[in-house]
Amino acid sequence: MALVLGTNSGFVTTAPTADPAETGTTIDGSSVVTKHTTPADAVRITSVGWYRASGTNTANWEIALYSDLVGVPTTRLFVDATNSTNANGWVTTAVDWAVSPSTAYWLALQMD
């Protein structure tokens, strides 16, 4: 399955389960930050996930949400830094982050 905004990437209402079968990027020891705009009816983010194609270690990973200022991430609004797993597939963590509708945010994932 290719990455489809609103289906298995960006803001989704149902968690994806299929392998996106895309070319992977190794992010161990680094981070990835992507910009997304909340849906018009969004008020909370309740779960954040990403697809882990492979990995054998239990590296810690952190997720965070940043505000947007003219296309640049600025203030860190939320962070969840208590995650570790060696599972492959969709990796998710529950969060309770208040957001504003139709607003641009930056979602960050960092791997130790």
XYZ file of C-alpha atoms in Angstrom:
112
model
C 0.000 0.000 0.000
C 1.396 3.393 -0.942
C 1.372 6.229 1.565
C -1.961 8.025 1.315
C -2.521 11.241 3.243
C -5.497 10.792 5.558
C -5.418 6.991 5.214
C -2.022 5.870 6.501
C -0.178 9.167 6.894
C -0.976 12.541 8.380
C -4.146 12.836 10.457
C -6.293 9.698 10.240
C -9.462 8.606 12.028
C -8.690 4.868 11.855
C -5.247 3.468 12.603
C -3.667 1.807 9.544
C -2.697 -1.856 9.656
C -1.193 -2.599 6.234
C 2.506 -2.380 5.394
C 2.950 0.831 3.367
C 5.593 -1.003 1.264
C 7.534 2.179 0.614
C 11.270 2.710 0.474
C 12.438 2.972 4.060
C 14.695 5.509 5.681
C 16.893 4.634 8.630
C 16.498 7.193 11.367
C 18.399 5.568 14.224
C 20.196 8.329 16.094
C 18.341 11.067 14.233
C 14.921 12.623 13.852
C 12.246 13.308 11.270
C 9.863 16.269 11.392
C 6.849 16.590 9.085
C 4.232 19.304 8.706
C 0.525 18.409 8.816
C -2.704 20.425 9.013
C -5.417 19.232 11.375
C -8.855 18.421 9.960
C -11.591 21.048 10.325
C -13.211 19.122 13.196
C -10.029 18.124 15.078
C -9.703 18.934 18.774
C -7.405 16.152 20.076
C -4.666 13.799 19.006
C -5.170 10.517 20.863
C -2.515 8.307 19.273
C 0.668 8.774 17.265
C 2.170 5.978 15.193
C 4.773 5.205 12.573
C 5.766 2.164 10.558
C 8.889 0.279 11.574
C 9.939 -2.053 8.755
C 12.816 -3.662 10.623
C 14.911 -3.375 13.704
C 16.256 -5.646 16.365
C 17.208 -3.223 19.085
C 14.956 -1.617 21.640
C 16.056 1.937 20.939
C 14.103 4.582 22.772
C 12.036 6.911 20.635
C 10.335 10.186 21.338
C 7.453 11.949 19.622
C 6.602 15.628 19.851
C 4.235 18.203 18.403
C 5.452 21.672 17.471
C 3.579 24.805 16.482
C 4.071 26.312 13.030
C 5.286 29.829 12.310
C 5.351 30.705 8.622
C 6.259 27.166 7.567
C 8.825 26.513 10.286
C 8.422 24.432 13.473
C 8.720 26.650 16.535
C 7.416 25.975 20.035
C 7.318 22.390 21.309
C 3.757 21.948 22.535
C 3.823 18.307 23.633
C 6.354 15.508 23.978
C 6.148 11.816 24.849
C 9.622 10.483 25.603
C 8.934 7.197 27.357
C 8.827 4.786 24.439
C 10.896 1.701 23.659
C 10.122 -1.356 21.544
C 11.712 -3.906 19.274
C 8.395 -4.622 17.498
C 8.136 -4.277 13.745
C 5.048 -2.992 11.950
C 2.889 -0.110 13.112
C 4.259 1.258 16.367
C 1.853 3.494 18.281
C 1.619 5.299 21.560
C -1.413 6.866 23.203
C -1.335 10.616 23.777
C -3.857 13.239 24.822
C -2.830 16.383 22.972
C -5.287 19.264 22.475
C -5.107 20.834 19.005
C -6.983 23.511 17.090
C -8.998 22.727 13.955
C -7.515 23.531 10.520
C -4.140 24.411 12.027
C -0.658 23.499 10.793
C 1.522 21.545 13.226
C 4.868 19.757 12.980
C 5.069 16.166 14.184
C 8.529 14.936 15.209
C 9.901 11.424 15.710
C 13.363 10.950 17.196
C 15.214 7.643 17.571
C 18.034 7.173 20.065
